[in-house]
């Protein structure tokens, strides 16, 4: 069982380019999340989806978009990358919210550098 | 605003005990989580507290006092593999997780 798979693991791209980070889970979890992690800061929520077909904005959504066409996939798109989006991005999932412990399962992360 | 505070870095000796503190101010409370994150890896779940008191799980224990907005993670019989960052997170009234910046724990032989 793979759990959560993210791709790419690492990427360097030029400012202004479009980039999609992929995330797939095989646990049939309802909720999925995208976080960014920067040195000295806590994980910050970018976007989330409580169930397939729905998405919501997190703490730092600007410059990012997501879609949730099905239960398994939750891609994150940077329409026009900027250097401040240099970060480590983690995709996560949970069985649900509010009716269980809310334990998150994380992917291995995608390290993105925007030059 | 919502805030989670934990020490930036701690150092301890192999075989010893260490306590990592976390204080929080959030809009509502639906539980507190501790995660472990080794360098370059994903966070992994350690514990969840929603009621006051101590939860023990092997060498790791987590304590919660809701009235004080305070939690700690206690690690006993420290091993070199416990060198990692420990993240405290609180679930607020909207069931959103608010994360602390993490405590980097360095274990020395």
Coordinates of C-alpha atoms in Angstrom, one line a residue:
Chain A
X1 CA 0.0 0.0 0.0
X2 CA 1.6 3.3 -1.1
X3 CA -0.5 5.7 1.0
X4 CA 0.1 9.1 -0.5
X5 CA 2.3 9.6 -3.5
X6 CA 3.6 13.1 -4.5
X7 CA 5.3 14.0 -7.7
X8 CA 7.7 15.5 -8.5
X9 CA 10.0 15.0 -5.5
X10 CA 12.0 18.0 -6.4
X11 CA 11.8 20.7 -9.1
X12 CA 13.5 23.8 -10.1
X13 CA 11.6 26.2 -12.4
X14 CA 11.8 29.7 -13.7
X15 CA 9.6 32.4 -12.4
X16 CA 6.5 32.9 -14.5
X17 CA 6.2 29.2 -15.4
X18 CA 3.1 27.1 -14.7
X19 CA 3.6 24.1 -12.5
X20 CA 1.4 21.3 -11.2
X21 CA 2.3 19.2 -8.2
X22 CA 0.5 15.8 -8.2
X23 CA -0.9 14.0 -5.2
X24 CA -2.6 10.6 -5.2
X25 CA -3.8 8.6 -2.3
X26 CA -5.0 5.0 -2.2
X27 CA -6.6 5.0 1.3
X28 CA -10.0 6.2 0.1
X29 CA -9.8 9.1 2.5
X30 CA -12.4 11.8 2.2
X31 CA -10.3 14.8 3.1
X32 CA -7.1 16.0 1.4
X33 CA -4.8 19.0 2.0
X34 CA -1.9 20.9 0.6
X35 CA 0.5 22.5 3.0
X36 CA 3.7 24.4 2.5
X37 CA 6.6 24.2 5.0
X38 CA 9.1 27.0 5.3
X39 CA 12.0 27.3 7.7
X40 CA 11.0 28.8 11.1
X41 CA 7.3 28.6 10.3
X42 CA 4.6 26.0 11.0
X43 CA 2.9 24.1 8.3
X44 CA 0.6 26.5 6.5
X45 CA -2.5 25.3 4.8
X46 CA -2.9 26.3 1.1
X47 CA -6.1 24.6 0.0
X48 CA -8.1 21.7 1.2
X49 CA -10.9 19.4 0.1
X50 CA -13.3 17.7 2.5
X51 CA -14.7 15.4 -0.2
X52 CA -14.5 14.8 -3.9
X53 CA -16.0 17.7 -5.9
X54 CA -15.4 20.3 -3.2
X55 CA -12.4 22.5 -2.3
X56 CA -11.7 25.3 0.1
X57 CA -9.1 28.0 0.7
X58 CA -6.7 27.7 3.5
X59 CA -4.4 30.2 5.2
X60 CA -2.2 31.0 2.2
X61 CA -4.2 30.3 -1.0
X62 CA -3.1 33.2 -3.3
X63 CA -1.2 32.1 -6.4
X64 CA -2.4 28.5 -6.0
X65 CA -5.4 26.5 -7.3
X66 CA -6.6 22.9 -6.7
X67 CA -9.2 20.5 -8.1
X68 CA -10.7 17.3 -6.7
X69 CA -12.3 15.5 -9.6
X70 CA -12.2 12.2 -7.7
X71 CA -11.4 10.8 -4.3
X72 CA -7.8 9.8 -5.0
X73 CA -6.3 12.8 -6.8
X74 CA -5.7 16.3 -5.5
X75 CA -3.3 18.3 -7.8
X76 CA -1.9 21.7 -6.8
X77 CA -1.3 24.2 -9.6
X78 CA 0.9 27.3 -9.5
X79 CA -0.4 29.4 -12.5
X80 CA 2.6 31.7 -12.7
X81 CA 5.4 30.8 -10.2
X82 CA 7.1 33.4 -8.1
X83 CA 10.3 33.1 -6.0
X84 CA 8.3 33.4 -2.8
X85 CA 6.7 30.1 -3.7
X86 CA 10.0 28.4 -3.1
X87 CA 9.1 25.9 -0.4
X88 CA 8.5 22.3 0.5
X89 CA 5.0 21.2 -0.3
X90 CA 3.2 18.4 1.5
X91 CA 0.1 16.7 0.5
X92 CA -1.9 15.1 3.2
X93 CA -5.1 13.2 3.7
X94 CA -7.4 12.1 6.5
X95 CA -10.4 9.9 6.8
X96 CA -12.5 12.9 7.7
X97 CA -12.8 15.9 9.9
X98 CA -14.7 16.3 13.1
X99 CA -15.7 12.7 13.5
X100 CA -12.4 11.0 14.1
X101 CA -9.0 12.0 15.5
X102 CA -8.3 13.9 12.3
X103 CA -4.9 12.1 12.0
X104 CA -3.2 13.3 8.9
X105 CA -1.2 11.0 6.6
X106 CA 1.5 12.9 4.7
X107 CA 3.2 12.4 1.4
X108 CA 7.0 12.6 1.2
X109 CA 6.9 16.2 0.0
X110 CA 7.8 18.1 -3.1
X111 CA 10.7 20.5 -2.9
X112 CA 10.1 23.4 -5.2
X113 CA 12.6 26.1 -6.1
X114 CA 11.5 29.1 -8.2
X115 CA 14.3 31.2 -9.7
Chain B
X1 CA -5.1 35.7 16.3
X2 CA -4.3 32.1 16.7
X3 CA -0.9 31.1 18.1
X4 CA 1.0 28.0 18.9
X5 CA 4.3 28.4 20.8
X6 CA 7.0 25.7 21.3
X7 CA 10.8 26.0 21.8
X8 CA 12.8 26.2 18.6
X9 CA 15.5 23.7 19.6
X10 CA 16.3 21.4 22.5
X11 CA 19.3 19.2 23.2
X12 CA 19.2 16.0 25.3
X13 CA 21.4 13.0 26.1
X14 CA 20.8 9.5 24.9
X15 CA 19.0 7.4 27.5
X16 CA 17.7 10.5 29.3
X17 CA 14.2 12.1 29.4
X18 CA 13.1 15.2 27.7
X19 CA 9.9 17.3 27.8
X20 CA 8.8 19.4 24.9
X21 CA 6.3 22.1 25.8
X22 CA 3.6 23.6 23.7
X23 CA 1.3 26.5 24.6
X24 CA -1.6 27.6 22.4
X25 CA -4.2 30.3 21.9
X26 CA -6.8 29.3 19.4
X27 CA -10.4 30.0 18.4
X28 CA -12.0 26.9 20.0
X29 CA -10.4 23.6 20.7
X30 CA -11.1 20.2 19.2
X31 CA -7.9 18.4 20.1
X32 CA -4.1 18.7 20.2
X33 CA -1.8 16.6 18.1
X34 CA 1.9 15.9 18.2
X35 CA 3.8 14.8 15.0
X36 CA 7.4 13.7 14.5
X37 CA 9.3 14.8 11.5
X38 CA 12.8 13.6 10.7
X39 CA 14.9 15.9 8.5
X40 CA 13.9 15.7 4.9
X41 CA 10.9 13.5 5.6
X42 CA 7.2 13.8 6.1
X43 CA 5.6 14.4 9.5
X44 CA 4.1 11.3 11.1
X45 CA 1.4 11.1 13.8
X46 CA 2.5 10.6 17.4
X47 CA -0.4 11.4 19.7
X48 CA -3.8 13.1 20.1
X49 CA -5.2 14.6 23.2
X50 CA -8.7 16.1 23.6
X51 CA -9.3 15.6 27.3
X52 CA -7.1 16.8 30.2
X53 CA -4.5 14.4 31.4
X54 CA -1.7 12.1 30.3
X55 CA -1.8 9.7 27.4
X56 CA 1.0 7.2 27.4
X57 CA 2.2 5.3 24.3
X58 CA 5.4 3.3 24.9
X59 CA 8.3 5.7 25.4
X60 CA 6.2 8.7 24.4
X61 CA 3.6 10.4 26.6
X62 CA 1.5 13.5 25.9
X63 CA -0.1 15.7 28.4
X64 CA -2.9 18.3 28.0
X65 CA -4.3 21.0 30.2
X66 CA -7.1 22.8 28.4
X67 CA -7.6 25.4 31.1
X68 CA -4.0 26.4 30.8
X69 CA -3.7 26.1 27.0
X70 CA -0.8 23.8 27.5
X71 CA 0.6 20.5 26.4
X72 CA 3.8 18.6 26.6
X73 CA 5.4 15.7 24.9
X74 CA 7.5 13.5 27.1
X75 CA 10.1 11.2 25.6
X76 CA 11.8 8.6 27.8
X77 CA 14.9 6.5 27.3
X78 CA 16.0 8.7 24.5
X79 CA 17.5 7.0 21.4
X80 CA 19.6 8.6 18.7
X81 CA 16.7 7.9 16.2
X82 CA 14.5 10.3 18.3
X83 CA 16.6 13.2 16.8
X84 CA 13.8 15.0 14.8
X85 CA 11.5 17.9 14.9
X86 CA 8.4 17.6 17.0
X87 CA 5.3 19.5 15.7
X88 CA 2.5 20.6 18.0
X89 CA -0.9 21.3 16.3
X90 CA -4.3 22.3 17.6
X91 CA -7.6 21.7 15.9
X92 CA -9.7 24.8 16.2
X93 CA -13.5 25.2 16.3
X94 CA -13.7 25.0 12.5
X95 CA -11.8 21.7 12.6
X96 CA -8.8 23.3 11.0
X97 CA -5.3 22.5 12.2
X98 CA -3.1 25.3 13.5
X99 CA 0.6 24.3 13.5
X100 CA 3.5 25.4 15.7
X101 CA 6.9 25.9 14.0
X102 CA 8.2 22.8 15.6
X103 CA 10.9 21.9 18.1
X104 CA 14.2 20.5 16.8
X105 CA 15.4 17.8 19.2
X106 CA 19.1 17.0 19.1
X107 CA 20.2 13.8 20.9
X108 CA 23.8 13.6 21.9
X109 CA 25.6 10.3 22.8

